[in-house]
Amino acid sequence: MKKLNRLTFLIGSLLILAACGTSTSDPEPNNDEQTDNEQENTEVNLWDQIKESGELTVATSGTLIAASYYDEDDQLTGYDVEVVKEIANRLDLNVSFEIMGIDGMLPAIDSGRIDLAANDIEPTDSRREQFNFSEPYKYSYSTMVVRESDYSEIHSLADLEGKRAGGGATTIYSQIAEYYGAEVVTYGNAGNEAYLRDVSNGRTDVVVNDFYLSTFGVAAFPDFDIMIHPDLKFHPTEQAIVMRKGEAELTDVINEVLAEMREDGTLTELATQFYQQDASIQQEDDIEELDPEIEL
């Protein structure tokens, strides 16, 4: 019983985001030109810097079963974590994980504090304008966690109007909820128990999130008045590794390793281990597309 309680607690932690020189005969570049040159040179050299240091620095949350979490031995694991570990292993690199909330990951990449982020992150059009993404290593779709007793009075995306939705401040799921009229209640890098308890007790009405992650969260709390909405499957998604914009060489290297892992079955093996089904392949379910006017 003690071990079962320990496992439930762990599952509850789910969830729920060099300047270029000039010759003396050349005119001095203005500040904007210097900034552009510095950024370009940094981008070109990042993969070389990683090889020289022998280490990848990677942001992840550590609270997102089954993507990124701490197991019973307090070891960081999960599908995203193990995919990154395997990439580093095949590149003969060490990997150092930095634990942070989803809202801090993309700024940390942009500032150069970390090399990559791996935390079930979706490469939307707006994010692609600011960051590079690997090829997808996970495919899924969005759903809702609602109260089992009354469906939280939600039977369609339009029914989010006026509801309270638990979520991270900058996640795609919160953007979806807001677009359809929900008020988003934010939690930071909180565990899944906080999100799901609030739906159960009526403080909030719904959690919009990834199908696989939501399934694990609901299963962890059988005494809560919650369920995966049986009728709502929407917004097919891909998840990928994030890195700074312009890092073409690093992106190519990671994509080559991911392609090897897909071809030799490693992605399928890891996805099945953590999700009990192959989340590394595209879904064949009938999944509703979002309103085309929504900009994610």
PDB file of C-alpha atoms in Angstrom:
ATOM      1  CA  MET A   1       0.000   0.000   0.000  1.00  0.00           C
ATOM      2  CA  LYS A   2       2.866   2.396   0.801  1.00  0.00           C
ATOM      3  CA  LYS A   3       4.386   1.775  -2.639  1.00  0.00           C
ATOM      4  CA  LEU A   4       0.990   2.375  -4.304  1.00  0.00           C
ATOM      5  CA  ASN A   5       0.563   5.656  -2.477  1.00  0.00           C
ATOM      6  CA  ARG A   6       4.089   6.676  -3.526  1.00  0.00           C
ATOM      7  CA  LEU A   7       3.297   5.895  -7.164  1.00  0.00           C
ATOM      8  CA  THR A   8       0.035   7.819  -7.030  1.00  0.00           C
ATOM      9  CA  PHE A   9       1.834  10.825  -5.567  1.00  0.00           C
ATOM     10  CA  LEU A  10       4.441  10.726  -8.321  1.00  0.00           C
ATOM     11  CA  ILE A  11       1.832  10.431 -11.040  1.00  0.00           C
ATOM     12  CA  GLY A  12       0.073  13.335  -9.404  1.00  0.00           C
ATOM     13  CA  SER A  13       2.973  15.535 -10.272  1.00  0.00           C
ATOM     14  CA  LEU A  14       1.864  15.438 -13.929  1.00  0.00           C
ATOM     15  CA  LEU A  15       1.279  18.541 -15.855  1.00  0.00           C
ATOM     16  CA  ILE A  16      -1.095  19.888 -15.168  1.00  0.00           C
ATOM     17  CA  LEU A  17       5.054  25.376 -21.872  1.00  0.00           C
ATOM     18  CA  ALA A  18      31.560  36.988 -31.387  1.00  0.00           C
ATOM     19  CA  ALA A  19      31.268  39.810 -33.039  1.00  0.00           C
ATOM     20  CA  CYS A  20      32.618  39.729 -36.605  1.00  0.00           C
ATOM     21  CA  GLY A  21      35.837  41.730 -36.928  1.00  0.00           C
ATOM     22  CA  THR A  22      36.372  44.355 -39.552  1.00  0.00           C
ATOM     23  CA  SER A  23      39.556  45.547 -41.184  1.00  0.00           C
ATOM     24  CA  THR A  24      40.872  48.983 -40.298  1.00  0.00           C
ATOM     25  CA  SER A  25      39.982  50.212 -43.786  1.00  0.00           C
ATOM     26  CA  ASP A  26      36.319  49.278 -43.385  1.00  0.00           C
ATOM     27  CA  PRO A  27      33.827  51.657 -41.777  1.00  0.00           C
ATOM     28  CA  GLU A  28      32.696  50.757 -38.281  1.00  0.00           C
ATOM     29  CA  PRO A  29      29.344  48.939 -38.393  1.00  0.00           C
ATOM     30  CA  ASN A  30      26.454  50.512 -36.556  1.00  0.00           C
ATOM     31  CA  ASN A  31      25.061  48.903 -33.416  1.00  0.00           C
ATOM     32  CA  ASP A  32      22.280  47.096 -35.279  1.00  0.00           C
ATOM     33  CA  GLU A  33      24.788  45.577 -37.703  1.00  0.00           C
ATOM     34  CA  GLN A  34      27.004  44.484 -34.827  1.00  0.00           C
ATOM     35  CA  THR A  35      24.052  42.831 -33.115  1.00  0.00           C
ATOM     36  CA  ASP A  36      23.077  41.010 -36.303  1.00  0.00           C
ATOM     37  CA  ASN A  37      26.646  39.837 -36.862  1.00  0.00           C
ATOM     38  CA  GLU A  38      27.010  38.662 -33.280  1.00  0.00           C
ATOM     39  CA  GLN A  39      23.746  36.716 -33.478  1.00  0.00           C
ATOM     40  CA  GLU A  40      24.680  35.135 -36.816  1.00  0.00           C
ATOM     41  CA  ASN A  41      28.118  34.093 -35.599  1.00  0.00           C
ATOM     42  CA  THR A  42      26.681  32.658 -32.367  1.00  0.00           C
ATOM     43  CA  GLU A  43      24.120  30.642 -34.318  1.00  0.00           C
ATOM     44  CA  VAL A  44      26.684  29.240 -36.690  1.00  0.00           C
ATOM     45  CA  ASN A  45      28.965  28.150 -33.870  1.00  0.00           C
ATOM     46  CA  LEU A  46      26.526  26.611 -31.369  1.00  0.00           C
ATOM     47  CA  TRP A  47      26.874  23.022 -32.582  1.00  0.00           C
ATOM     48  CA  ASP A  48      30.655  23.414 -32.539  1.00  0.00           C
ATOM     49  CA  GLN A  49      30.415  24.799 -28.997  1.00  0.00           C
ATOM     50  CA  ILE A  50      28.306  21.835 -27.901  1.00  0.00           C
ATOM     51  CA  LYS A  51      30.795  19.386 -29.393  1.00  0.00           C
ATOM     52  CA  GLU A  52      33.669  21.178 -27.719  1.00  0.00           C
ATOM     53  CA  SER A  53      31.963  21.174 -24.320  1.00  0.00           C
ATOM     54  CA  GLY A  54      30.712  17.614 -24.760  1.00  0.00           C
ATOM     55  CA  GLU A  55      27.367  18.514 -23.183  1.00  0.00           C
ATOM     56  CA  LEU A  56      23.791  19.378 -24.150  1.00  0.00           C
ATOM     57  CA  THR A  57      21.823  21.598 -21.766  1.00  0.00           C
ATOM     58  CA  VAL A  58      18.106  20.863 -21.953  1.00  0.00           C
ATOM     59  CA  ALA A  59      15.088  22.478 -20.279  1.00  0.00           C
ATOM     60  CA  THR A  60      12.250  20.265 -19.060  1.00  0.00           C
ATOM     61  CA  SER A  61       9.612  20.505 -16.337  1.00  0.00           C
ATOM     62  CA  GLY A  62      10.029  17.314 -14.307  1.00  0.00           C
ATOM     63  CA  THR A  63       6.289  17.471 -13.508  1.00  0.00           C
ATOM     64  CA  LEU A  64       4.782  16.039 -16.676  1.00  0.00           C
ATOM     65  CA  ILE A  65       4.121  12.296 -16.473  1.00  0.00           C
ATOM     66  CA  ALA A  66       4.652  10.525 -18.791  1.00  0.00           C
ATOM     67  CA  ALA A  67       6.780  13.058 -20.663  1.00  0.00           C
ATOM     68  CA  SER A  68       9.082  14.457 -17.951  1.00  0.00           C
ATOM     69  CA  TYR A  69       8.870  13.430 -14.284  1.00  0.00           C
ATOM     70  CA  TYR A  70      10.748  11.928 -11.335  1.00  0.00           C
ATOM     71  CA  ASP A  71      10.300   8.197 -10.738  1.00  0.00           C
ATOM     72  CA  GLU A  72      10.148   6.316  -7.421  1.00  0.00           C
ATOM     73  CA  ASP A  73      13.936   6.533  -7.153  1.00  0.00           C
ATOM     74  CA  ASP A  74      13.832  10.317  -7.719  1.00  0.00           C
ATOM     75  CA  GLN A  75      15.407   9.902 -11.154  1.00  0.00           C
ATOM     76  CA  LEU A  76      14.303  12.189 -13.966  1.00  0.00           C
ATOM     77  CA  THR A  77      12.636  10.157 -16.705  1.00  0.00           C
ATOM     78  CA  GLY A  78       9.720  10.176 -19.157  1.00  0.00           C
ATOM     79  CA  TYR A  79       9.327   9.893 -22.904  1.00  0.00           C
ATOM     80  CA  ASP A  80      10.767  13.316 -23.744  1.00  0.00           C
ATOM     81  CA  VAL A  81      13.617  12.900 -21.258  1.00  0.00           C
ATOM     82  CA  GLU A  82      14.594   9.463 -22.557  1.00  0.00           C
ATOM     83  CA  VAL A  83      14.415  10.610 -26.194  1.00  0.00           C
ATOM     84  CA  VAL A  84      16.879  13.399 -25.370  1.00  0.00           C
ATOM     85  CA  LYS A  85      19.126  11.036 -23.409  1.00  0.00           C
ATOM     86  CA  GLU A  86      19.264   8.691 -26.402  1.00  0.00           C
ATOM     87  CA  ILE A  87      20.045  11.554 -28.785  1.00  0.00           C
ATOM     88  CA  ALA A  88      22.903  12.669 -26.529  1.00  0.00           C
ATOM     89  CA  ASN A  89      24.180   9.111 -26.225  1.00  0.00           C
ATOM     90  CA  ARG A  90      24.285   8.642 -29.993  1.00  0.00           C
ATOM     91  CA  LEU A  91      26.109  11.952 -30.372  1.00  0.00           C
ATOM     92  CA  ASP A  92      28.591  10.964 -27.646  1.00  0.00           C
ATOM     93  CA  LEU A  93      27.481  13.872 -25.453  1.00  0.00           C
ATOM     94  CA  ASN A  94      26.557  14.258 -21.827  1.00  0.00           C
ATOM     95  CA  VAL A  95      23.186  15.845 -21.117  1.00  0.00           C
ATOM     96  CA  SER A  96      22.365  18.294 -18.330  1.00  0.00           C
ATOM     97  CA  PHE A  97      18.677  18.956 -17.588  1.00  0.00           C
ATOM     98  CA  GLU A  98      17.463  22.236 -16.139  1.00  0.00           C
ATOM     99  CA  ILE A  99      14.077  22.024 -14.430  1.00  0.00           C
ATOM    100  CA  MET A 100      11.769  24.965 -15.128  1.00  0.00           C
ATOM    101  CA  GLY A 101       8.166  25.796 -15.941  1.00  0.00           C
ATOM    102  CA  ILE A 102       6.998  25.828 -19.531  1.00  0.00           C
ATOM    103  CA  ASP A 103       6.610  29.611 -19.434  1.00  0.00           C
ATOM    104  CA  GLY A 104      10.364  29.996 -18.864  1.00  0.00           C
ATOM    105  CA  MET A 105      11.670  27.499 -21.412  1.00  0.00           C
ATOM    106  CA  LEU A 106      11.402  29.485 -24.628  1.00  0.00           C
ATOM    107  CA  PRO A 107      12.925  32.655 -23.118  1.00  0.00           C
ATOM    108  CA  ALA A 108      15.784  30.506 -21.760  1.00  0.00           C
ATOM    109  CA  ILE A 109      16.473  29.197 -25.265  1.00  0.00           C
ATOM    110  CA  ASP A 110      16.292  32.678 -26.735  1.00  0.00           C
ATOM    111  CA  SER A 111      18.788  34.021 -24.200  1.00  0.00           C
ATOM    112  CA  GLY A 112      21.254  31.172 -24.783  1.00  0.00           C
ATOM    113  CA  ARG A 113      20.951  29.863 -21.226  1.00  0.00           C
ATOM    114  CA  ILE A 114      20.045  26.398 -22.566  1.00  0.00           C
ATOM    115  CA  ASP A 115      20.540  24.609 -25.872  1.00  0.00           C
ATOM    116  CA  LEU A 116      17.243  22.751 -26.192  1.00  0.00           C
ATOM    117  CA  ALA A 117      13.828  22.310 -24.600  1.00  0.00           C
ATOM    118  CA  ALA A 118      11.955  19.001 -24.518  1.00  0.00           C
ATOM    119  CA  ASN A 119       8.621  19.089 -22.716  1.00  0.00           C
ATOM    120  CA  ASP A 120       5.783  18.022 -25.020  1.00  0.00           C
ATOM    121  CA  ILE A 121       6.082  21.316 -26.909  1.00  0.00           C
ATOM    122  CA  GLU A 122       4.057  21.916 -30.060  1.00  0.00           C
ATOM    123  CA  PRO A 123       5.728  23.718 -33.015  1.00  0.00           C
ATOM    124  CA  THR A 124       2.975  26.153 -33.963  1.00  0.00           C
ATOM    125  CA  ASP A 125       3.309  28.637 -36.829  1.00  0.00           C
ATOM    126  CA  SER A 126       3.957  31.540 -34.467  1.00  0.00           C
ATOM    127  CA  ARG A 127       6.607  29.593 -32.547  1.00  0.00           C
ATOM    128  CA  ARG A 128       8.336  28.574 -35.782  1.00  0.00           C
ATOM    129  CA  GLU A 129       8.820  32.254 -36.555  1.00  0.00           C
ATOM    130  CA  GLN A 130      10.917  32.582 -33.384  1.00  0.00           C
ATOM    131  CA  PHE A 131      12.552  29.158 -32.900  1.00  0.00           C
ATOM    132  CA  ASN A 132      13.854  26.121 -34.740  1.00  0.00           C
ATOM    133  CA  PHE A 133      12.139  22.780 -34.173  1.00  0.00           C
ATOM    134  CA  SER A 134      13.205  19.218 -34.808  1.00  0.00           C
ATOM    135  CA  GLU A 135      11.078  16.773 -36.737  1.00  0.00           C
ATOM    136  CA  PRO A 136       8.201  15.493 -34.546  1.00  0.00           C
ATOM    137  CA  TYR A 137       8.850  12.637 -32.131  1.00  0.00           C
ATOM    138  CA  LYS A 138       5.257  12.470 -30.809  1.00  0.00           C
ATOM    139  CA  TYR A 139       1.809  12.838 -32.341  1.00  0.00           C
ATOM    140  CA  SER A 140      -1.362  13.427 -30.371  1.00  0.00           C
ATOM    141  CA  TYR A 141      -4.437  15.628 -30.114  1.00  0.00           C
ATOM    142  CA  SER A 142      -6.167  17.825 -27.573  1.00  0.00           C
ATOM    143  CA  THR A 143      -9.050  16.937 -25.286  1.00  0.00           C
ATOM    144  CA  MET A 144     -10.656  18.191 -22.075  1.00  0.00           C
ATOM    145  CA  VAL A 145     -10.816  16.984 -18.500  1.00  0.00           C
ATOM    146  CA  VAL A 146     -14.277  17.798 -17.112  1.00  0.00           C
ATOM    147  CA  ARG A 147     -16.406  16.818 -14.129  1.00  0.00           C
ATOM    148  CA  GLU A 148     -17.843  13.348 -14.544  1.00  0.00           C
ATOM    149  CA  SER A 149     -21.054  14.266 -12.762  1.00  0.00           C
ATOM    150  CA  ASP A 150     -22.178  16.970 -15.185  1.00  0.00           C
ATOM    151  CA  TYR A 151     -19.550  17.167 -17.994  1.00  0.00           C
ATOM    152  CA  SER A 152     -18.886  20.653 -16.556  1.00  0.00           C
ATOM    153  CA  GLU A 153     -21.767  21.585 -18.881  1.00  0.00           C
ATOM    154  CA  ILE A 154     -19.333  21.360 -21.795  1.00  0.00           C
ATOM    155  CA  HIS A 155     -20.339  19.441 -24.917  1.00  0.00           C
ATOM    156  CA  SER A 156     -18.437  21.382 -27.596  1.00  0.00           C
ATOM    157  CA  LEU A 157     -15.606  23.861 -27.949  1.00  0.00           C
ATOM    158  CA  ALA A 158     -18.186  26.665 -28.037  1.00  0.00           C
ATOM    159  CA  ASP A 159     -19.296  25.669 -24.532  1.00  0.00           C
ATOM    160  CA  LEU A 160     -15.955  26.903 -23.151  1.00  0.00           C
ATOM    161  CA  GLU A 161     -17.522  30.374 -23.218  1.00  0.00           C
ATOM    162  CA  GLY A 162     -17.672  31.675 -19.637  1.00  0.00           C
ATOM    163  CA  LYS A 163     -15.954  28.618 -18.107  1.00  0.00           C
ATOM    164  CA  ARG A 164     -12.812  28.634 -15.927  1.00  0.00           C
ATOM    165  CA  ALA A 165      -9.937  26.619 -17.430  1.00  0.00           C
ATOM    166  CA  GLY A 166      -6.812  25.600 -15.512  1.00  0.00           C
ATOM    167  CA  GLY A 167      -3.586  25.932 -17.472  1.00  0.00           C
ATOM    168  CA  GLY A 168      -0.147  27.447 -17.964  1.00  0.00           C
ATOM    169  CA  ALA A 169      -0.041  31.089 -18.957  1.00  0.00           C
ATOM    170  CA  THR A 170       1.671  30.616 -22.337  1.00  0.00           C
ATOM    171  CA  THR A 171       0.534  27.133 -23.388  1.00  0.00           C
ATOM    172  CA  ILE A 172      -1.291  26.396 -26.620  1.00  0.00           C
ATOM    173  CA  TYR A 173      -4.073  24.808 -24.571  1.00  0.00           C
ATOM    174  CA  SER A 174      -4.665  28.036 -22.657  1.00  0.00           C
ATOM    175  CA  GLN A 175      -4.722  29.950 -25.936  1.00  0.00           C
ATOM    176  CA  ILE A 176      -7.392  27.569 -27.229  1.00  0.00           C
ATOM    177  CA  ALA A 177      -9.468  27.964 -24.058  1.00  0.00           C
ATOM    178  CA  GLU A 178      -9.190  31.756 -24.191  1.00  0.00           C
ATOM    179  CA  TYR A 179     -10.098  31.874 -27.886  1.00  0.00           C
ATOM    180  CA  TYR A 180     -13.344  30.049 -27.181  1.00  0.00           C
ATOM    181  CA  GLY A 181     -14.189  32.361 -24.295  1.00  0.00           C
ATOM    182  CA  ALA A 182     -12.859  30.674 -21.159  1.00  0.00           C
ATOM    183  CA  GLU A 183     -11.111  32.456 -18.307  1.00  0.00           C
ATOM    184  CA  VAL A 184      -7.693  30.832 -17.767  1.00  0.00           C
ATOM    185  CA  VAL A 185      -6.599  30.154 -14.183  1.00  0.00           C
ATOM    186  CA  THR A 186      -2.796  29.788 -14.159  1.00  0.00           C
ATOM    187  CA  TYR A 187      -0.694  27.577 -11.872  1.00  0.00           C
ATOM    188  CA  GLY A 188       2.950  27.910 -12.935  1.00  0.00           C
ATOM    189  CA  ASN A 189       4.959  24.682 -12.802  1.00  0.00           C
ATOM    190  CA  ALA A 190       2.382  22.951 -10.572  1.00  0.00           C
ATOM    191  CA  GLY A 191       1.635  19.258 -10.431  1.00  0.00           C
ATOM    192  CA  ASN A 192      -1.424  17.685 -11.978  1.00  0.00           C
ATOM    193  CA  GLU A 193      -3.203  17.217  -8.656  1.00  0.00           C
ATOM    194  CA  ALA A 194      -3.755  20.974  -8.280  1.00  0.00           C
ATOM    195  CA  TYR A 195      -5.326  21.274 -11.738  1.00  0.00           C
ATOM    196  CA  LEU A 196      -7.552  18.220 -11.420  1.00  0.00           C
ATOM    197  CA  ARG A 197      -8.671  18.773  -7.839  1.00  0.00           C
ATOM    198  CA  ASP A 198      -9.922  22.224  -8.783  1.00  0.00           C
ATOM    199  CA  VAL A 199     -12.028  20.802 -11.623  1.00  0.00           C
ATOM    200  CA  SER A 200     -13.428  18.194  -9.246  1.00  0.00           C
ATOM    201  CA  ASN A 201     -14.337  20.681  -6.508  1.00  0.00           C
ATOM    202  CA  GLY A 202     -15.710  23.299  -8.907  1.00  0.00           C
ATOM    203  CA  ARG A 203     -13.045  25.972  -8.483  1.00  0.00           C
ATOM    204  CA  THR A 204     -12.454  25.554 -12.211  1.00  0.00           C
ATOM    205  CA  ASP A 205     -14.478  23.749 -14.864  1.00  0.00           C
ATOM    206  CA  VAL A 206     -12.031  22.226 -17.307  1.00  0.00           C
ATOM    207  CA  VAL A 207      -8.437  21.459 -18.221  1.00  0.00           C
ATOM    208  CA  VAL A 208      -7.659  21.546 -21.934  1.00  0.00           C
ATOM    209  CA  ASN A 209      -4.587  19.436 -22.612  1.00  0.00           C
ATOM    210  CA  ASP A 210      -2.900  16.635 -24.500  1.00  0.00           C
ATOM    211  CA  PHE A 211      -4.855  13.372 -24.675  1.00  0.00           C
ATOM    212  CA  TYR A 212      -2.048  11.115 -23.432  1.00  0.00           C
ATOM    213  CA  LEU A 213      -1.042  13.359 -20.544  1.00  0.00           C
ATOM    214  CA  SER A 214      -4.658  13.920 -19.503  1.00  0.00           C
ATOM    215  CA  THR A 215      -5.313  10.183 -19.503  1.00  0.00           C
ATOM    216  CA  PHE A 216      -2.510   9.592 -16.999  1.00  0.00           C
ATOM    217  CA  GLY A 217      -3.692  12.443 -14.817  1.00  0.00           C
ATOM    218  CA  VAL A 218      -7.293  11.276 -14.575  1.00  0.00           C
ATOM    219  CA  ALA A 219      -6.251   7.687 -13.851  1.00  0.00           C
ATOM    220  CA  ALA A 220      -4.131   8.874 -10.917  1.00  0.00           C
ATOM    221  CA  PHE A 221      -7.104  10.283  -9.009  1.00  0.00           C
ATOM    222  CA  PRO A 222     -10.019   7.833  -9.118  1.00  0.00           C
ATOM    223  CA  ASP A 223     -11.705   9.596  -6.178  1.00  0.00           C
ATOM    224  CA  PHE A 224     -11.932  12.917  -8.016  1.00  0.00           C
ATOM    225  CA  ASP A 225     -15.119  13.802  -9.900  1.00  0.00           C
ATOM    226  CA  ILE A 226     -13.301  14.029 -13.251  1.00  0.00           C
ATOM    227  CA  MET A 227     -13.060  12.247 -16.591  1.00  0.00           C
ATOM    228  CA  ILE A 228     -11.672  12.629 -20.096  1.00  0.00           C
ATOM    229  CA  HIS A 229     -14.492  14.101 -22.143  1.00  0.00           C
ATOM    230  CA  PRO A 230     -15.723  11.117 -24.191  1.00  0.00           C
ATOM    231  CA  ASP A 231     -16.869  13.142 -27.209  1.00  0.00           C
ATOM    232  CA  LEU A 232     -14.259  15.851 -27.705  1.00  0.00           C
ATOM    233  CA  LYS A 233     -11.147  15.208 -29.795  1.00  0.00           C
ATOM    234  CA  PHE A 234      -9.733  18.293 -31.476  1.00  0.00           C
ATOM    235  CA  HIS A 235      -6.591  20.032 -32.700  1.00  0.00           C
ATOM    236  CA  PRO A 236      -4.255  17.238 -33.904  1.00  0.00           C
ATOM    237  CA  THR A 237      -0.764  17.983 -32.591  1.00  0.00           C
ATOM    238  CA  GLU A 238       2.908  17.237 -33.074  1.00  0.00           C
ATOM    239  CA  GLN A 239       5.583  17.550 -30.401  1.00  0.00           C
ATOM    240  CA  ALA A 240       9.206  18.395 -31.159  1.00  0.00           C
ATOM    241  CA  ILE A 241      12.491  19.554 -29.644  1.00  0.00           C
ATOM    242  CA  VAL A 242      12.986  23.328 -29.563  1.00  0.00           C
ATOM    243  CA  MET A 243      16.185  25.270 -30.166  1.00  0.00           C
ATOM    244  CA  ARG A 244      17.202  28.835 -30.976  1.00  0.00           C
ATOM    245  CA  LYS A 245      16.195  30.324 -34.309  1.00  0.00           C
ATOM    246  CA  GLY A 246      18.775  29.912 -37.050  1.00  0.00           C
ATOM    247  CA  GLU A 247      20.538  26.863 -35.575  1.00  0.00           C
ATOM    248  CA  ALA A 248      20.438  24.982 -38.878  1.00  0.00           C
ATOM    249  CA  GLU A 249      23.391  22.677 -38.209  1.00  0.00           C
ATOM    250  CA  LEU A 250      22.188  21.670 -34.749  1.00  0.00           C
ATOM    251  CA  THR A 251      18.675  21.092 -36.130  1.00  0.00           C
ATOM    252  CA  ASP A 252      20.028  18.862 -38.912  1.00  0.00           C
ATOM    253  CA  VAL A 253      22.133  16.833 -36.480  1.00  0.00           C
ATOM    254  CA  ILE A 254      19.187  16.201 -34.154  1.00  0.00           C
ATOM    255  CA  ASN A 255      16.898  15.330 -37.059  1.00  0.00           C
ATOM    256  CA  GLU A 256      19.409  12.781 -38.346  1.00  0.00           C
ATOM    257  CA  VAL A 257      19.480  11.045 -34.976  1.00  0.00           C
ATOM    258  CA  LEU A 258      15.681  11.125 -34.644  1.00  0.00           C
ATOM    259  CA  ALA A 259      15.396   9.559 -38.102  1.00  0.00           C
ATOM    260  CA  GLU A 260      17.743   6.760 -37.010  1.00  0.00           C
ATOM    261  CA  MET A 261      15.703   6.237 -33.840  1.00  0.00           C
ATOM    262  CA  ARG A 262      12.488   6.060 -35.839  1.00  0.00           C
ATOM    263  CA  GLU A 263      13.962   3.641 -38.370  1.00  0.00           C
ATOM    264  CA  ASP A 264      15.440   1.258 -35.788  1.00  0.00           C
ATOM    265  CA  GLY A 265      12.288   1.263 -33.653  1.00  0.00           C
ATOM    266  CA  THR A 266      13.666   3.163 -30.651  1.00  0.00           C
ATOM    267  CA  LEU A 267      10.980   5.868 -30.771  1.00  0.00           C
ATOM    268  CA  THR A 268       8.235   3.255 -30.914  1.00  0.00           C
ATOM    269  CA  GLU A 269       9.794   1.345 -28.015  1.00  0.00           C
ATOM    270  CA  LEU A 270      10.079   4.436 -25.815  1.00  0.00           C
ATOM    271  CA  ALA A 271       6.617   5.750 -26.698  1.00  0.00           C
ATOM    272  CA  THR A 272       5.018   2.398 -25.911  1.00  0.00           C
ATOM    273  CA  GLN A 273       6.947   2.167 -22.654  1.00  0.00           C
ATOM    274  CA  PHE A 274       5.646   5.487 -21.359  1.00  0.00           C
ATOM    275  CA  TYR A 275       2.248   5.826 -23.064  1.00  0.00           C
ATOM    276  CA  GLN A 276       1.219   2.172 -23.461  1.00  0.00           C
ATOM    277  CA  GLN A 277       0.718   2.828 -27.170  1.00  0.00           C
ATOM    278  CA  ASP A 278       2.850   4.135 -30.003  1.00  0.00           C
ATOM    279  CA  ALA A 279       2.565   7.898 -29.670  1.00  0.00           C
ATOM    280  CA  SER A 280       5.488   8.313 -32.087  1.00  0.00           C
ATOM    281  CA  ILE A 281       3.205   7.754 -35.104  1.00  0.00           C
ATOM    282  CA  GLN A 282       0.389   9.911 -36.453  1.00  0.00           C
ATOM    283  CA  GLN A 283      -3.126   9.348 -35.143  1.00  0.00           C
ATOM    284  CA  GLU A 284      -5.821   7.916 -37.389  1.00  0.00           C
ATOM    285  CA  ASP A 285      -8.798   9.049 -35.277  1.00  0.00           C
ATOM    286  CA  ASP A 286     -11.368  11.533 -36.566  1.00  0.00           C
ATOM    287  CA  ILE A 287     -10.057  14.676 -34.861  1.00  0.00           C
ATOM    288  CA  GLU A 288     -11.818  18.050 -35.127  1.00  0.00           C
ATOM    289  CA  GLU A 289      -9.822  20.953 -36.520  1.00  0.00           C
ATOM    290  CA  LEU A 290      -9.937  24.285 -34.716  1.00  0.00           C
ATOM    291  CA  ASP A 291     -11.543  27.436 -36.060  1.00  0.00           C
ATOM    292  CA  PRO A 292      -9.121  28.537 -38.830  1.00  0.00           C
ATOM    293  CA  GLU A 293      -9.153  32.087 -37.456  1.00  0.00           C
ATOM    294  CA  ILE A 294      -7.372  31.065 -34.274  1.00  0.00           C
ATOM    295  CA  GLU A 295      -3.668  31.955 -34.394  1.00  0.00           C
ATOM    296  CA  LEU A 296      -1.466  29.630 -32.350  1.00  0.00           C
TER     297      LEU A 296
END
